[in-house]
Amino acid sequence: VKVVPAPASNSESSESLKESGPSKASDHDDHEADQEAKKENINGVSDPSPKDIEPEQREKANGQANDDAEEDKEAADEWDFERMARNRVKLYVLCEQRVWDDRGTGHVACLPLPDKSGFHAVVVRLEANEKNVLESKILLDTVYQKQQETLIVWSESDTTDLALSFQEKSGCEELWNKICEVQGKDPKECMLPGAPDQDENDDGESSEGASGSGNDRGGSNSNSTSKNMAFVLPPVEISRLNEIEFLLANNCNTGAQKERFANAIENQNYVQKLCDTFRMCEDVEHVKGLRALYNIIKSLFMLNKNTVIEALLHEDTLRDVVGMLEYDPLNTEHKPHREFLYERARFREILPMDNDILREKIHQAYRVQYVQDVCLPAPSLFEENNLSVLNSYIFFLRVDIVTLVSENKMLMNELFSELIDPNTNRLRRKELFAFLKELCAMSSTLQQSGPQSKEAFYKALMQNDVLCAIEPAMRSDDQDIKAIMTETLHMVVEYNSNACRDFIIRQCKDRRDDDILLNMLLRHIVSDRDPELSSATQMLQVMRMLLDPEHMAQKGEKNEFLHLFYSKCLPYFTTSLDEVVKGVNRPRKDDYHTAKKLSLVLRLLNFCVGHHSLPMRTFIIRRDFLNKVLVLLSSRHHFLALYALKLLRSVIQQKDEFYYNYVTEKNVFDKVVECLVDNGRRNNLLNSAVIELFEYMRQDDMKPVITHVVERHIDTLLTHTYVKTFRELKLRYDQNKDREEQMRRAKEEGSSSGYMREPKWKSREREMEKEEQWFDNEDEEEEEEAEEKKEEDE
């Protein structure tokens, strides 16, 4: 193929092709396109490869090839054909930016090649300079598409897409018939199903016609329907699987194309025929056919059409569809998906289900989720939207399952009666909590309100006293039960934390501290035996949601709940911290698991400092809590030391005079300076965090704390000369002292002279008052004179 670059200027506009018109994505750059185009000249003779020519013959062969190419070019330019309105066209080439580039206006003809080889070529000659801008040989495997009655589109290679836009319909019809004749096809039957609808582009919007006026969507839909009825997919035969694979992979780029394929697949019962052919291929071990079927099924999922997805996931075809997805050409090992889904996977009916529809939907949801997560390849960034229908299919299955379960009062009563019963055995309780957790997880995708909503589901849970099932689970010694319960509680609290707080307040009355439910939840944070404390971390999130004052509905509820927490729960919760640091200068236990648990304790305390100013301040000051926490600065686990330092910074950040007095009176910064000295000149995160704390104090000019630190530790701090923070801290201290001295002297001078000099702004204010009074008096005098004059006139 030869495509000549576009002329410098061309004022004529496109008759029927928009820039966003029919296109196929180009996956290679222009250089590769040029190389591909050079492989074949207009005569169909391949250029000789340097590997096949001896070195001494190379120069001669190259010269001969250049001479032949020049002769062919001159011969093609001399071809003569009609130049009439019906064969007047515009040539477009799809550029790298996926925009149709106008290469000029000319006339087109389908002419036999001069070498008498029997091949024909599509030739476009420009009007401006009588030069051929296109010479494209018609090959049997080239797929041509006729669109909009005035448009012919085709791909010369994987990198070059071309389009001819005709001025008149008759010219387009004439060339189309000629191309079909050369390829040996019937023009009425060779319309490719992948051709975009004449009135639709990729977004489903109407395109401009030859006259420039758009068609309405109603006409587009009726036109599309008539074409879909006429289109027939290739028959499903083992010998034609590669053809079907190619057709689906290369002609489903637009919404209109996908719609045509979806309608044809539904009308021809195509999925069932593919399943029949798959069983035949497996019987004869036809590996190539099985791999082609894998790509076909994957392409059918990517069509993203409801009718196709429903046919693929129907109970009569799903097993064979899963079987086809076992033969991924990219995997050398065969994956037994069917064996796992239909033989190894066992459905355990935790509660008796007399509803066959519910049972079937549970089976179906599990298998479809497996197909999406395991069988289908992970979608790329550009393919994520192509599985939206499959995601919706799973979503509505979950909606149906949650709705059917929550509306089954007998099933819900049995579920929660067993969960609340303290005599339920450990294994049974674990199964029931797992069932409840799956229900809550499914409900997370529901809408917020409505008959089938998250609100209706959690309302049903609350009516069945779901929170009463927490206490028996927390009393269990099984860590798995506690972990499942924590996940379930997290979802319940996240949806309705107020109801959970009300239940905890009612439950704690007339109970010992150990039996309070809130203490049971806190105890789980410091007693979790998981090495990574995943369940404890999730319980920490639950506690933060419960203690967040922004989520508390009423002031009375807030005060009552916080009083319960700080009087009966927080002292109990910090016992594990006291056991490690009380009365010592270094932690008694400094293993990794203990450090992780204490870090969770510090994270919750840090949250309380920022959200509960008054009760947390009282707790810290009365118990001298910071001096206990800062013992952890000497831990060999730096992450724990950083959490301890972060708590001190949060306290200082409150800029509270009570905190300032506490920090200075209890010499809290002694341990911070010791940590800095012990760390030495090591440039690590702990060292940087300590320096940043002092820098923060200096920038915010925290006078009481700066004075305390400088007067007590400045000699030690100034030995760290690799940063200027401590020198500037001393400078700020000196400036504050000078300012205080000046104010003291000014005060003494004023008291010794008997009066204090009045500020300028006050004297100026008094002068303005005098001026206003003068103006007011003057106005009164003028009014009196006016009245006297009036009386005299009378």
PDB file of C-alpha atoms in Angstrom, residues 166-300:
ATOM      1  CA  PHE A 166     -17.854   9.546  -1.104  1.00  0.00           C
ATOM      2  CA  GLN A 167     -19.712  12.580  -2.383  1.00  0.00           C
ATOM      3  CA  GLU A 168     -22.526  10.422  -3.790  1.00  0.00           C
ATOM      4  CA  LYS A 169     -24.077   7.144  -2.673  1.00  0.00           C
ATOM      5  CA  SER A 170     -23.936   5.652  -6.155  1.00  0.00           C
ATOM      6  CA  GLY A 171     -20.146   5.932  -6.286  1.00  0.00           C
ATOM      7  CA  CYS A 172     -19.782   4.217  -2.910  1.00  0.00           C
ATOM      8  CA  GLU A 173     -22.120   1.413  -4.012  1.00  0.00           C
ATOM      9  CA  GLU A 174     -20.208   0.959  -7.260  1.00  0.00           C
ATOM     10  CA  LEU A 175     -16.787   0.639  -5.596  1.00  0.00           C
ATOM     11  CA  TRP A 176     -18.219  -1.628  -2.891  1.00  0.00           C
ATOM     12  CA  ASN A 177     -19.629  -4.000  -5.510  1.00  0.00           C
ATOM     13  CA  LYS A 178     -16.304  -4.033  -7.334  1.00  0.00           C
ATOM     14  CA  ILE A 179     -14.346  -4.852  -4.175  1.00  0.00           C
ATOM     15  CA  CYS A 180     -16.752  -7.678  -3.333  1.00  0.00           C
ATOM     16  CA  GLU A 181     -16.450  -8.983  -6.887  1.00  0.00           C
ATOM     17  CA  VAL A 182     -12.653  -9.038  -6.678  1.00  0.00           C
ATOM     18  CA  GLN A 183     -12.818 -10.866  -3.332  1.00  0.00           C
ATOM     19  CA  GLY A 184     -15.406 -13.299  -4.676  1.00  0.00           C
ATOM     20  CA  LYS A 185     -18.152 -12.280  -2.245  1.00  0.00           C
ATOM     21  CA  ASP A 186     -21.795 -11.372  -2.588  1.00  0.00           C
ATOM     22  CA  PRO A 187     -22.170  -7.629  -1.813  1.00  0.00           C
ATOM     23  CA  LYS A 188     -25.477  -8.253  -0.022  1.00  0.00           C
ATOM     24  CA  GLU A 189     -24.096 -10.967   2.235  1.00  0.00           C
ATOM     25  CA  CYS A 190     -20.584  -9.747   2.964  1.00  0.00           C
ATOM     26  CA  MET A 191     -21.613  -6.769   5.136  1.00  0.00           C
ATOM     27  CA  LEU A 192     -19.401  -7.241   8.202  1.00  0.00           C
ATOM     28  CA  PRO A 193     -21.307  -7.328  11.474  1.00  0.00           C
ATOM     29  CA  GLY A 194     -18.616  -5.286  13.132  1.00  0.00           C
ATOM     30  CA  ALA A 195     -19.436  -2.223  11.040  1.00  0.00           C
ATOM     31  CA  PRO A 196     -20.731   0.616  13.152  1.00  0.00           C
ATOM     32  CA  ASP A 197     -24.321   1.625  12.704  1.00  0.00           C
ATOM     33  CA  GLN A 198     -24.780   4.328  10.148  1.00  0.00           C
ATOM     34  CA  ASP A 199     -26.365   6.618  12.713  1.00  0.00           C
ATOM     35  CA  GLU A 200     -24.311   5.770  15.796  1.00  0.00           C
ATOM     36  CA  ASN A 201     -20.775   6.346  16.957  1.00  0.00           C
ATOM     37  CA  ASP A 202     -19.065   4.869  19.989  1.00  0.00           C
ATOM     38  CA  ASP A 203     -21.126   6.898  22.408  1.00  0.00           C
ATOM     39  CA  GLY A 204     -24.433   6.028  20.799  1.00  0.00           C
ATOM     40  CA  GLU A 205     -24.854   9.545  19.422  1.00  0.00           C
ATOM     41  CA  SER A 206     -25.997  10.325  15.897  1.00  0.00           C
ATOM     42  CA  SER A 207     -23.294  11.095  13.341  1.00  0.00           C
ATOM     43  CA  GLU A 208     -23.485  13.553  10.524  1.00  0.00           C
ATOM     44  CA  GLY A 209     -24.697  12.282   7.193  1.00  0.00           C
ATOM     45  CA  ALA A 210     -23.504  13.291   3.767  1.00  0.00           C
ATOM     46  CA  SER A 211     -25.656  16.368   3.879  1.00  0.00           C
ATOM     47  CA  GLY A 212     -24.381  17.323   7.333  1.00  0.00           C
ATOM     48  CA  SER A 213     -27.700  16.779   9.166  1.00  0.00           C
ATOM     49  CA  GLY A 214     -27.967  14.261  12.003  1.00  0.00           C
ATOM     50  CA  ASN A 215     -30.544  11.505  12.223  1.00  0.00           C
ATOM     51  CA  ASP A 216     -32.655  10.924  15.299  1.00  0.00           C
ATOM     52  CA  ARG A 217     -32.119   7.944  17.561  1.00  0.00           C
ATOM     53  CA  GLY A 218     -35.366   6.357  16.599  1.00  0.00           C
ATOM     54  CA  GLY A 219     -34.264   5.984  13.006  1.00  0.00           C
ATOM     55  CA  SER A 220     -30.938   4.654  14.183  1.00  0.00           C
ATOM     56  CA  ASN A 221     -32.494   1.989  16.333  1.00  0.00           C
ATOM     57  CA  SER A 222     -34.841   0.768  13.618  1.00  0.00           C
ATOM     58  CA  ASN A 223     -32.009   0.676  11.117  1.00  0.00           C
ATOM     59  CA  SER A 224     -29.858  -1.227  13.574  1.00  0.00           C
ATOM     60  CA  THR A 225     -32.614  -3.731  14.198  1.00  0.00           C
ATOM     61  CA  SER A 226     -33.052  -4.494  10.535  1.00  0.00           C
ATOM     62  CA  LYS A 227     -29.341  -5.086  10.098  1.00  0.00           C
ATOM     63  CA  ASN A 228     -29.168  -7.322  13.175  1.00  0.00           C
ATOM     64  CA  MET A 229     -31.971  -9.474  11.772  1.00  0.00           C
ATOM     65  CA  ALA A 230     -30.014  -9.890   8.548  1.00  0.00           C
ATOM     66  CA  PHE A 231     -26.688 -10.694  10.192  1.00  0.00           C
ATOM     67  CA  VAL A 232     -25.742 -14.340  10.741  1.00  0.00           C
ATOM     68  CA  LEU A 233     -22.635 -15.429  12.635  1.00  0.00           C
ATOM     69  CA  PRO A 234     -20.411 -18.156  11.162  1.00  0.00           C
ATOM     70  CA  PRO A 235     -21.581 -21.648  12.073  1.00  0.00           C
ATOM     71  CA  VAL A 236     -19.970 -23.141  15.173  1.00  0.00           C
ATOM     72  CA  GLU A 237     -17.690 -25.809  13.745  1.00  0.00           C
ATOM     73  CA  ILE A 238     -14.269 -26.922  14.898  1.00  0.00           C
ATOM     74  CA  SER A 239     -12.762 -25.864  11.570  1.00  0.00           C
ATOM     75  CA  ARG A 240     -14.149 -22.326  11.921  1.00  0.00           C
ATOM     76  CA  LEU A 241     -13.298 -21.604  15.562  1.00  0.00           C
ATOM     77  CA  ASN A 242     -10.289 -19.496  14.594  1.00  0.00           C
ATOM     78  CA  GLU A 243     -12.495 -17.427  12.285  1.00  0.00           C
ATOM     79  CA  ILE A 244     -15.002 -16.818  15.086  1.00  0.00           C
ATOM     80  CA  GLU A 245     -12.172 -15.953  17.475  1.00  0.00           C
ATOM     81  CA  PHE A 246     -10.744 -13.401  15.019  1.00  0.00           C
ATOM     82  CA  LEU A 247     -14.164 -11.923  14.332  1.00  0.00           C
ATOM     83  CA  LEU A 248     -14.904 -11.312  18.037  1.00  0.00           C
ATOM     84  CA  ALA A 249     -11.434 -10.051  18.860  1.00  0.00           C
ATOM     85  CA  ASN A 250     -11.194  -7.465  16.082  1.00  0.00           C
ATOM     86  CA  ASN A 251     -14.715  -6.209  15.434  1.00  0.00           C
ATOM     87  CA  CYS A 252     -16.227  -5.414  18.827  1.00  0.00           C
ATOM     88  CA  ASN A 253     -14.827  -1.973  19.487  1.00  0.00           C
ATOM     89  CA  THR A 254     -17.984   0.148  19.488  1.00  0.00           C
ATOM     90  CA  GLY A 255     -21.324  -0.054  21.249  1.00  0.00           C
ATOM     91  CA  ALA A 256     -23.178  -0.634  17.982  1.00  0.00           C
ATOM     92  CA  GLN A 257     -20.866  -3.487  17.015  1.00  0.00           C
ATOM     93  CA  LYS A 258     -21.307  -5.165  20.397  1.00  0.00           C
ATOM     94  CA  GLU A 259     -25.071  -4.793  20.113  1.00  0.00           C
ATOM     95  CA  ARG A 260     -25.118  -6.561  16.734  1.00  0.00           C
ATOM     96  CA  PHE A 261     -23.026  -9.446  18.030  1.00  0.00           C
ATOM     97  CA  ALA A 262     -25.136  -9.751  21.188  1.00  0.00           C
ATOM     98  CA  ASN A 263     -28.380  -9.921  19.203  1.00  0.00           C
ATOM     99  CA  ALA A 264     -26.930 -12.468  16.795  1.00  0.00           C
ATOM    100  CA  ILE A 265     -25.609 -14.622  19.657  1.00  0.00           C
ATOM    101  CA  GLU A 266     -29.028 -14.619  21.300  1.00  0.00           C
ATOM    102  CA  ASN A 267     -30.963 -15.304  18.095  1.00  0.00           C
ATOM    103  CA  GLN A 268     -28.728 -18.186  17.014  1.00  0.00           C
ATOM    104  CA  ASN A 269     -28.456 -19.811  20.482  1.00  0.00           C
ATOM    105  CA  TYR A 270     -24.719 -19.410  19.988  1.00  0.00           C
ATOM    106  CA  VAL A 271     -23.574 -20.118  23.555  1.00  0.00           C
ATOM    107  CA  GLN A 272     -25.212 -23.543  23.626  1.00  0.00           C
ATOM    108  CA  LYS A 273     -23.641 -24.398  20.260  1.00  0.00           C
ATOM    109  CA  LEU A 274     -20.218 -23.361  21.614  1.00  0.00           C
ATOM    110  CA  CYS A 275     -20.759 -25.659  24.594  1.00  0.00           C
ATOM    111  CA  ASP A 276     -21.605 -28.580  22.280  1.00  0.00           C
ATOM    112  CA  THR A 277     -18.492 -27.927  20.215  1.00  0.00           C
ATOM    113  CA  PHE A 278     -16.398 -27.662  23.400  1.00  0.00           C
ATOM    114  CA  ARG A 279     -17.425 -31.151  24.485  1.00  0.00           C
ATOM    115  CA  MET A 280     -16.501 -32.466  21.035  1.00  0.00           C
ATOM    116  CA  CYS A 281     -13.066 -30.797  21.235  1.00  0.00           C
ATOM    117  CA  GLU A 282     -12.455 -32.305  24.649  1.00  0.00           C
ATOM    118  CA  ASP A 283     -13.466 -35.752  23.451  1.00  0.00           C
ATOM    119  CA  VAL A 284     -10.953 -35.674  20.595  1.00  0.00           C
ATOM    120  CA  GLU A 285      -8.371 -33.607  22.583  1.00  0.00           C
ATOM    121  CA  HIS A 286      -8.315 -30.827  19.995  1.00  0.00           C
ATOM    122  CA  VAL A 287      -5.956 -28.462  21.837  1.00  0.00           C
ATOM    123  CA  LYS A 288      -6.019 -25.630  19.290  1.00  0.00           C
ATOM    124  CA  GLY A 289      -9.794 -25.636  19.262  1.00  0.00           C
ATOM    125  CA  LEU A 290      -9.955 -25.578  23.065  1.00  0.00           C
ATOM    126  CA  ARG A 291      -7.620 -22.599  23.217  1.00  0.00           C
ATOM    127  CA  ALA A 292      -9.656 -20.805  20.576  1.00  0.00           C
ATOM    128  CA  LEU A 293     -12.794 -21.474  22.633  1.00  0.00           C
ATOM    129  CA  TYR A 294     -11.121 -19.896  25.668  1.00  0.00           C
ATOM    130  CA  ASN A 295     -10.538 -16.683  23.723  1.00  0.00           C
ATOM    131  CA  ILE A 296     -14.076 -16.792  22.304  1.00  0.00           C
ATOM    132  CA  ILE A 297     -15.661 -17.108  25.745  1.00  0.00           C
ATOM    133  CA  LYS A 298     -13.445 -14.347  27.133  1.00  0.00           C
ATOM    134  CA  SER A 299     -14.518 -12.084  24.255  1.00  0.00           C
ATOM    135  CA  LEU A 300     -18.171 -12.899  24.961  1.00  0.00           C
TER     136      LEU A 300
END
